mmCIF file of C-alpha atoms in Angstrom:
data_model
loop_
_atom_site.group_PDB
_atom_site.id
_atom_site.type_symbol
_atom_site.label_atom_id
_atom_site.label_comp_id
_atom_site.label_asym_id
_atom_site.label_seq_id
_atom_site.Cartn_x
_atom_site.Cartn_y
_atom_site.Cartn_z
ATOM 1 C CA MET P 1 -11.803 -9.544 -4.074
ATOM 2 C CA LYS P 2 -9.129 -12.790 -3.095
ATOM 3 C CA LEU P 3 -5.934 -10.303 -1.963
ATOM 4 C CA THR P 4 -2.761 -12.086 -1.218
ATOM 5 C CA VAL P 5 0.443 -10.712 1.174
ATOM 6 C CA LEU P 6 3.241 -11.498 -1.398
ATOM 7 C CA MET P 7 4.850 -9.169 1.133
ATOM 8 C CA ASP P 8 4.954 -7.847 5.268
ATOM 9 C CA ASN P 9 7.344 -8.116 8.248
ATOM 10 C CA ASN P 10 6.674 -11.068 8.965
ATOM 11 C CA THR P 11 5.383 -14.422 7.443
ATOM 12 C CA ILE P 12 3.269 -16.985 8.874
ATOM 13 C CA ILE P 13 4.645 -19.339 10.750
ATOM 14 C CA ASP P 14 5.005 -23.014 9.135
ATOM 15 C CA ARG P 15 5.470 -21.318 5.498
ATOM 16 C CA TYR P 16 8.489 -21.204 4.221
ATOM 17 C CA PHE P 17 8.386 -17.064 2.451
ATOM 18 C CA LEU P 18 10.991 -14.203 2.220
ATOM 19 C CA GLY P 19 9.720 -11.749 4.483
ATOM 20 C CA GLU P 20 11.335 -7.760 4.258
ATOM 21 C CA PRO P 21 10.233 -4.594 5.826
ATOM 22 C CA GLY P 22 7.481 -3.793 3.186
ATOM 23 C CA VAL P 23 4.400 -3.998 2.001
ATOM 24 C CA SER P 24 2.998 -5.499 -1.669
ATOM 25 C CA TYR P 25 -0.286 -7.470 -2.297
ATOM 26 C CA LEU P 26 -1.676 -8.697 -5.358
ATOM 27 C CA LEU P 27 -5.408 -8.168 -5.399
ATOM 28 C CA GLU P 28 -7.612 -10.056 -7.817
ATOM 29 C CA VAL P 29 -11.413 -8.443 -8.075
ATOM 30 C CA ASP P 30 -13.650 -8.028 -10.893
ATOM 31 C CA ASP P 31 -12.244 -10.441 -13.016
ATOM 32 C CA ARG P 32 -8.404 -8.313 -12.661
ATOM 33 C CA LYS P 33 -5.560 -7.984 -11.112
ATOM 34 C CA ILE P 34 -3.218 -5.741 -8.687
ATOM 35 C CA LEU P 35 -0.386 -5.611 -7.686
ATOM 36 C CA PHE P 36 -0.751 -2.933 -5.122
ATOM 37 C CA ASP P 37 2.912 -1.781 -3.245
ATOM 38 C CA THR P 38 6.867 -4.264 -4.587
ATOM 39 C CA GLY P 39 8.230 -4.198 -1.489
ATOM 40 C CA TYR P 40 12.048 -2.920 -1.157
ATOM 41 C CA SER P 41 13.339 -5.925 -3.494
ATOM 42 C CA ASP P 42 12.402 -9.461 -5.729
ATOM 43 C CA ALA P 43 11.783 -10.771 -2.391
ATOM 44 C CA TYR P 44 8.104 -10.815 -2.953
ATOM 45 C CA LEU P 45 8.921 -11.339 -6.513
ATOM 46 C CA LEU P 46 10.359 -14.891 -5.382
ATOM 47 C CA ASN P 47 7.483 -15.145 -2.929
ATOM 48 C CA GLY P 48 5.102 -15.510 -6.052
ATOM 49 C CA GLN P 49 7.080 -18.154 -7.223
ATOM 50 C CA LYS P 50 5.785 -20.328 -4.305
ATOM 51 C CA MET P 51 2.560 -18.988 -4.826
ATOM 52 C CA GLY P 52 1.955 -20.440 -8.530
ATOM 53 C CA ILE P 53 2.137 -16.366 -9.631
ATOM 54 C CA HIS P 54 4.209 -14.734 -12.540
ATOM 55 C CA PHE P 55 3.213 -10.926 -12.414
ATOM 56 C CA PHE P 56 3.242 -11.297 -16.016
ATOM 57 C CA ASP P 57 -0.926 -10.931 -16.397
ATOM 58 C CA LEU P 58 -0.696 -7.632 -14.180
ATOM 59 C CA ASP P 59 -3.595 -5.072 -15.250
ATOM 60 C CA ALA P 60 -3.006 -2.895 -13.279
ATOM 61 C CA ILE P 61 0.492 -1.866 -10.762
ATOM 62 C CA VAL P 62 -0.891 1.262 -7.607
ATOM 63 C CA LEU P 63 1.521 2.256 -5.864
ATOM 64 C CA SER P 64 -0.064 3.799 -2.271
ATOM 65 C CA HIS P 65 3.334 6.439 -1.880
ATOM 66 C CA SER P 66 6.913 6.935 -3.030
ATOM 67 C CA HIS P 67 8.730 5.177 0.140
ATOM 68 C CA MET P 68 11.742 2.626 -0.765
ATOM 69 C CA ASP P 69 10.091 -0.054 0.922
ATOM 70 C CA HIS P 70 6.750 0.176 -1.162
ATOM 71 C CA THR P 71 8.283 1.133 -4.693
ATOM 72 C CA TRP P 72 11.664 -0.235 -4.543
ATOM 73 C CA GLY P 73 11.197 -4.104 -5.832
ATOM 74 C CA LEU P 74 9.243 -2.248 -9.205
ATOM 75 C CA GLU P 75 13.558 -2.066 -10.377
ATOM 76 C CA PRO P 76 13.277 -6.615 -10.743
ATOM 77 C CA LEU P 77 10.389 -6.979 -12.130
ATOM 78 C CA ILE P 78 11.194 -4.616 -14.971
ATOM 79 C CA LYS P 79 14.048 -7.394 -15.158
ATOM 80 C CA ARG P 80 11.375 -10.079 -14.690
ATOM 81 C CA PHE P 81 9.137 -7.975 -18.413
ATOM 82 C CA SER P 82 12.602 -7.566 -20.029
ATOM 83 C CA GLU P 83 13.271 -10.912 -19.605
ATOM 84 C CA GLU P 84 10.152 -12.175 -20.803
ATOM 85 C CA VAL P 85 10.536 -10.232 -24.280
ATOM 86 C CA MET P 86 14.213 -11.706 -24.183
ATOM 87 C CA GLU P 87 12.815 -15.273 -24.003
ATOM 88 C CA GLY P 88 9.940 -14.934 -26.651
ATOM 89 C CA ARG P 89 7.601 -14.332 -24.481
ATOM 90 C CA GLN P 90 5.323 -11.718 -24.052
ATOM 91 C CA PHE P 91 3.939 -9.786 -20.630
ATOM 92 C CA GLN P 92 0.615 -7.137 -20.749
ATOM 93 C CA GLN P 93 1.477 -3.924 -19.809
ATOM 94 C CA PRO P 94 -0.255 -2.829 -16.918
ATOM 95 C CA ILE P 95 -1.124 0.881 -16.537
ATOM 96 C CA LEU P 96 0.559 1.843 -12.518
ATOM 97 C CA VAL P 97 -1.732 4.196 -10.704
ATOM 98 C CA ALA P 98 -0.674 6.344 -7.951
ATOM 99 C CA HIS P 99 -0.389 10.381 -6.425
ATOM 100 C CA PRO P 100 1.094 12.817 -9.526
ATOM 101 C CA GLN P 101 3.785 13.508 -6.605
ATOM 102 C CA ILE P 102 5.285 9.498 -6.931
ATOM 103 C CA PHE P 103 8.061 10.851 -8.497
ATOM 104 C CA ASP P 104 9.486 13.316 -6.677
ATOM 105 C CA SER P 105 13.122 12.578 -4.656
ATOM 106 C CA LYS P 106 12.428 12.191 -1.066
ATOM 107 C CA THR P 107 15.723 11.708 1.740
ATOM 108 C CA PHE P 108 15.199 10.734 4.740
ATOM 109 C CA PHE P 109 18.288 9.649 8.219
ATOM 110 C CA GLY P 110 20.687 11.390 5.320
ATOM 111 C CA THR P 111 20.334 8.712 2.747
ATOM 112 C CA GLU P 112 20.126 10.080 -0.747
ATOM 113 C CA GLU P 113 17.730 8.640 -2.686
ATOM 114 C CA PHE P 114 14.175 7.595 -0.487
ATOM 115 C CA GLY P 115 12.011 7.308 -3.093
ATOM 116 C CA VAL P 116 11.193 5.730 -7.064
ATOM 117 C CA ASN P 117 14.585 4.898 -7.674
ATOM 118 C CA VAL P 118 13.187 4.116 -12.006
ATOM 119 C CA ASP P 119 13.315 6.917 -13.347
ATOM 120 C CA PRO P 120 9.920 7.659 -15.096
ATOM 121 C CA GLN P 121 11.205 7.670 -18.187
ATOM 122 C CA LYS P 122 12.482 4.553 -18.957
ATOM 123 C CA LEU P 123 9.241 3.163 -16.489
ATOM 124 C CA ALA P 124 6.784 4.027 -19.091
ATOM 125 C CA LYS P 125 8.642 1.979 -21.567
ATOM 126 C CA TYR P 126 6.898 -1.316 -19.081
ATOM 127 C CA MET P 127 3.750 0.791 -17.577
ATOM 128 C CA THR P 128 1.212 3.122 -18.475
ATOM 129 C CA PRO P 129 1.972 5.606 -16.635
ATOM 130 C CA GLN P 130 -1.969 7.226 -13.949
ATOM 131 C CA LEU P 131 -0.974 9.290 -11.942
ATOM 132 C CA THR P 132 -3.727 11.253 -9.947
ATOM 133 C CA ARG P 133 -5.176 12.996 -7.483
ATOM 134 C CA GLU P 134 -8.548 12.209 -7.758
ATOM 135 C CA PRO P 135 -10.012 8.225 -6.952
ATOM 136 C CA PHE P 136 -9.582 7.092 -9.369
ATOM 137 C CA TRP P 137 -11.591 3.370 -9.916
ATOM 138 C CA LEU P 138 -9.486 0.574 -11.245
ATOM 139 C CA THR P 139 -12.894 -1.199 -11.420
ATOM 140 C CA ASP P 140 -16.011 -1.400 -10.413
ATOM 141 C CA HIS P 141 -15.261 -1.945 -6.831
ATOM 142 C CA LEU P 142 -12.111 -0.844 -6.774
ATOM 143 C CA VAL P 143 -11.000 2.600 -5.882
ATOM 144 C CA PHE P 144 -7.878 4.520 -5.294
ATOM 145 C CA LEU P 145 -7.772 6.902 -3.019
ATOM 146 C CA GLY P 146 -5.963 9.734 -4.627
ATOM 147 C CA GLU P 147 -4.938 12.143 -2.049
ATOM 148 C CA ILE P 148 -6.267 11.884 1.142
ATOM 149 C CA PRO P 149 -7.425 15.108 2.900
ATOM 150 C CA ARG P 150 -5.813 15.292 6.584
ATOM 151 C CA LYS P 151 -8.994 17.319 9.205
ATOM 152 C CA ASN P 152 -8.456 15.524 12.759
ATOM 153 C CA ALA P 153 -6.242 16.519 14.551
ATOM 154 C CA PHE P 154 -3.928 13.908 15.812
ATOM 155 C CA GLU P 155 -2.427 12.582 12.827
ATOM 156 C CA ALA P 156 -0.191 13.098 9.813
ATOM 157 C CA ARG P 157 0.806 16.578 11.334
ATOM 158 C CA LYS P 158 4.964 15.139 11.645
ATOM 159 C CA SER P 159 6.754 15.008 8.640
ATOM 160 C CA ILE P 160 9.022 12.110 7.396
ATOM 161 C CA GLY P 161 12.088 13.319 6.149
ATOM 162 C CA LYS P 162 12.913 16.115 2.751
ATOM 163 C CA VAL P 163 11.238 16.172 -0.491
ATOM 164 C CA ARG P 164 13.216 18.346 -3.501
ATOM 165 C CA VAL P 165 11.346 20.474 -4.605
ATOM 166 C CA GLY P 166 12.709 22.534 -8.059
ATOM 167 C CA ASP P 167 16.632 23.607 -6.066
ATOM 168 C CA MET P 168 15.625 23.447 -2.826
ATOM 169 C CA LEU P 169 15.164 19.868 -0.051
ATOM 170 C CA GLU P 170 11.342 20.218 2.697
ATOM 171 C CA ASP P 171 10.098 18.757 5.770
ATOM 172 C CA ASP P 172 8.375 16.278 3.667
ATOM 173 C CA TYR P 173 4.748 15.148 5.053
ATOM 174 C CA SER P 174 3.933 12.846 2.045
ATOM 175 C CA MET P 175 1.359 13.952 0.481
ATOM 176 C CA ASP P 176 2.114 11.191 -2.568
ATOM 177 C CA ASP P 177 0.409 8.512 0.329
ATOM 178 C CA SER P 178 -2.808 6.657 -0.365
ATOM 179 C CA ALA P 179 -4.802 3.684 -0.243
ATOM 180 C CA LEU P 180 -7.355 1.129 -1.769
ATOM 181 C CA CYS P 181 -10.509 0.641 -1.263
ATOM 182 C CA TYR P 182 -13.505 -1.889 -2.041
ATOM 183 C CA THR P 183 -16.645 -2.101 -2.053
ATOM 184 C CA GLY P 184 -18.852 -5.781 -1.180
ATOM 185 C CA PRO P 185 -22.102 -6.282 -0.245
ATOM 186 C CA GLU P 186 -20.505 -6.204 3.892
ATOM 187 C CA GLY P 187 -19.069 -3.012 3.559
ATOM 188 C CA LEU P 188 -15.578 -1.273 3.015
ATOM 189 C CA VAL P 189 -12.515 -3.201 3.021
ATOM 190 C CA ILE P 190 -9.728 0.415 3.098
ATOM 191 C CA ILE P 191 -6.412 -1.190 1.887
ATOM 192 C CA THR P 192 -2.509 0.889 2.832
ATOM 193 C CA GLY P 193 0.524 0.500 3.043
ATOM 194 C CA CYS P 194 2.451 3.271 5.385
ATOM 195 C CA SER P 195 -1.047 5.408 6.361
ATOM 196 C CA HIS P 196 1.463 8.662 6.584
ATOM 197 C CA ALA P 197 -1.769 10.449 5.481
ATOM 198 C CA GLY P 198 -3.803 9.173 8.975
ATOM 199 C CA ILE P 199 -5.721 5.896 8.836
ATOM 200 C CA CYS P 200 -8.083 7.351 10.618
ATOM 201 C CA ASN P 201 -7.628 10.108 7.963
ATOM 202 C CA ILE P 202 -8.209 7.221 4.822
ATOM 203 C CA MET P 203 -10.747 5.656 5.887
ATOM 204 C CA GLU P 204 -13.498 8.640 6.428
ATOM 205 C CA HIS P 205 -12.872 9.554 2.929
ATOM 206 C CA ALA P 206 -13.114 6.125 1.474
ATOM 207 C CA ARG P 207 -16.810 5.886 2.866
ATOM 208 C CA ALA P 208 -17.208 9.160 1.839
ATOM 209 C CA VAL P 209 -15.731 7.949 -2.107
ATOM 210 C CA CYS P 210 -17.559 5.056 -1.783
ATOM 211 C CA GLY P 211 -21.019 6.471 -0.108
ATOM 212 C CA ASP P 212 -20.454 3.574 2.618
ATOM 213 C CA GLU P 213 -20.253 4.413 6.192
ATOM 214 C CA ARG P 214 -19.860 0.955 7.231
ATOM 215 C CA VAL P 215 -15.914 -0.358 7.198
ATOM 216 C CA HIS P 216 -16.033 -4.987 7.108
ATOM 217 C CA ASP P 217 -12.246 -4.309 6.962
ATOM 218 C CA VAL P 218 -8.836 -2.560 7.291
ATOM 219 C CA ILE P 219 -5.690 -4.473 6.263
ATOM 220 C CA GLY P 220 -2.062 -2.689 5.835
ATOM 221 C CA GLY P 221 0.335 -0.677 7.473
ATOM 222 C CA PHE P 222 -0.929 1.924 10.737
ATOM 223 C CA HIS P 223 1.700 4.079 11.147
ATOM 224 C CA LEU P 224 1.639 3.012 14.693
ATOM 225 C CA LEU P 225 5.538 3.295 15.795
ATOM 226 C CA ASP P 226 5.233 4.171 19.281
ATOM 227 C CA PRO P 227 2.411 6.852 18.560
ATOM 228 C CA GLU P 228 1.924 9.477 21.449
ATOM 229 C CA GLU P 229 -0.767 8.771 23.382
ATOM 230 C CA GLU P 230 -3.477 11.992 21.823
ATOM 231 C CA GLN P 231 -3.199 9.517 18.372
ATOM 232 C CA MET P 232 -3.529 6.972 19.713
ATOM 233 C CA ASN P 233 -6.057 7.328 22.002
ATOM 234 C CA GLY P 234 -7.738 8.728 18.541
ATOM 235 C CA THR P 235 -7.089 5.997 16.715
ATOM 236 C CA ALA P 236 -8.464 3.370 19.232
ATOM 237 C CA ALA P 237 -12.162 6.227 19.558
ATOM 238 C CA TYR P 238 -11.863 6.616 15.869
ATOM 239 C CA PHE P 239 -12.286 3.177 15.283
ATOM 240 C CA GLN P 240 -14.867 1.971 18.120
ATOM 241 C CA SER P 241 -17.237 5.676 16.884
ATOM 242 C CA ARG P 242 -17.013 3.800 13.725
ATOM 243 C CA GLY P 243 -17.991 0.404 14.451
ATOM 244 C CA VAL P 244 -15.052 -1.059 12.403
ATOM 245 C CA LYS P 245 -15.691 -4.857 12.045
ATOM 246 C CA GLN P 246 -12.259 -6.168 11.928
ATOM 247 C CA ALA P 247 -8.599 -5.209 11.649
ATOM 248 C CA HIS P 248 -5.304 -7.196 9.856
ATOM 249 C CA PRO P 249 -2.375 -3.763 11.541
ATOM 250 C CA CYS P 250 0.093 -4.596 10.131
ATOM 251 C CA HIS P 251 4.873 -3.508 7.901
ATOM 252 C CA CYS P 252 4.274 -0.043 10.618
ATOM 253 C CA THR P 253 1.974 -1.280 13.646
ATOM 254 C CA ASP P 254 4.257 -1.898 16.089
ATOM 255 C CA LEU P 255 3.261 -4.275 19.087
ATOM 256 C CA LYS P 256 1.717 -1.994 21.511
ATOM 257 C CA SER P 257 -0.999 -0.184 19.653
ATOM 258 C CA LYS P 258 -2.096 -3.646 18.052
ATOM 259 C CA ILE P 259 -3.122 -3.852 21.437
ATOM 260 C CA GLU P 260 -4.547 -1.747 21.983
ATOM 261 C CA LEU P 261 -5.846 -1.641 19.100
ATOM 262 C CA ALA P 262 -7.657 -5.654 19.847
ATOM 263 C CA LYS P 263 -9.346 -3.394 23.513
ATOM 264 C CA TRP P 264 -12.029 -2.035 21.145
ATOM 265 C CA ILE P 265 -12.219 -4.235 17.536
ATOM 266 C CA PRO P 266 -10.626 -7.658 16.940
ATOM 267 C CA VAL P 267 -7.413 -7.704 15.351
ATOM 268 C CA GLU P 268 -5.779 -10.628 12.557
ATOM 269 C CA GLU P 269 -2.748 -11.649 12.510
ATOM 270 C CA VAL P 270 -0.713 -10.993 8.705
ATOM 271 C CA GLY P 271 2.517 -12.898 7.218
ATOM 272 C CA VAL P 272 3.969 -13.457 3.667
ATOM 273 C CA GLY P 273 1.218 -15.873 2.707
ATOM 274 C CA LEU P 274 -2.098 -15.118 4.693
ATOM 275 C CA VAL P 275 -4.781 -15.414 1.374
ATOM 276 C CA LEU P 276 -8.310 -12.975 2.287
ATOM 277 C CA GLU P 277 -11.704 -13.335 0.131
ATOM 278 C CA TYR P 278 -13.789 -11.300 0.386
ATOM 279 C CA THR P 279 -17.345 -11.530 -1.102
#
């Protein structure tokens, strides 16, 4: 698997790309191209252009969850697809893989809409929705984990804004939050968006789904933003006890949390322009 970071809060030093609070990765696995999240704007597309990526031959788009910093880049991608058709060219219509609650309306910090800002019926003209709570294998070696069981006592206990259910607004625990997992000869590579479901819950579910206890790497947001001591200690203990080989925490993971994790496992830098290759 080849993973290219198209969007992150940071950029690699001496690489002239755009950064923003968001996530977008291009995965190339088993001769298939999969876009994981789309960031907040068209910045990931501009970064991709500089890298020689054109986005018109994607096999799948996977959304980790609905929040704006992971999905609002869908609209400029649709514009690119439309422009291709207007110029007499074609694009490959990808499947769109996500949790069934991906289109639920959400609000946060007083915003009218914090979730997906594209109408699902319009989106379906450009992408084929594949919404599932169950694990979904995109290739022989890459799986969308579906809904993550929340079993431990130190993660995913706080709501993040509100979600509209019928005519009511309820506390939102981001039940649509999911991740990807690559199965390789060295163990699992787990790819996350924000880990609202809990990074340890995600890892435990990945190990169960894939039938492999070895975790070679974890890359993405760990949602460790000034975490309470119980969560930080529980996370560090989990990483140590499971023998995680290395980690690439980024996006919604603060410096203090990275330093704490680095006491137990190798923690590597992440930024736009980073390319990781796994056997």
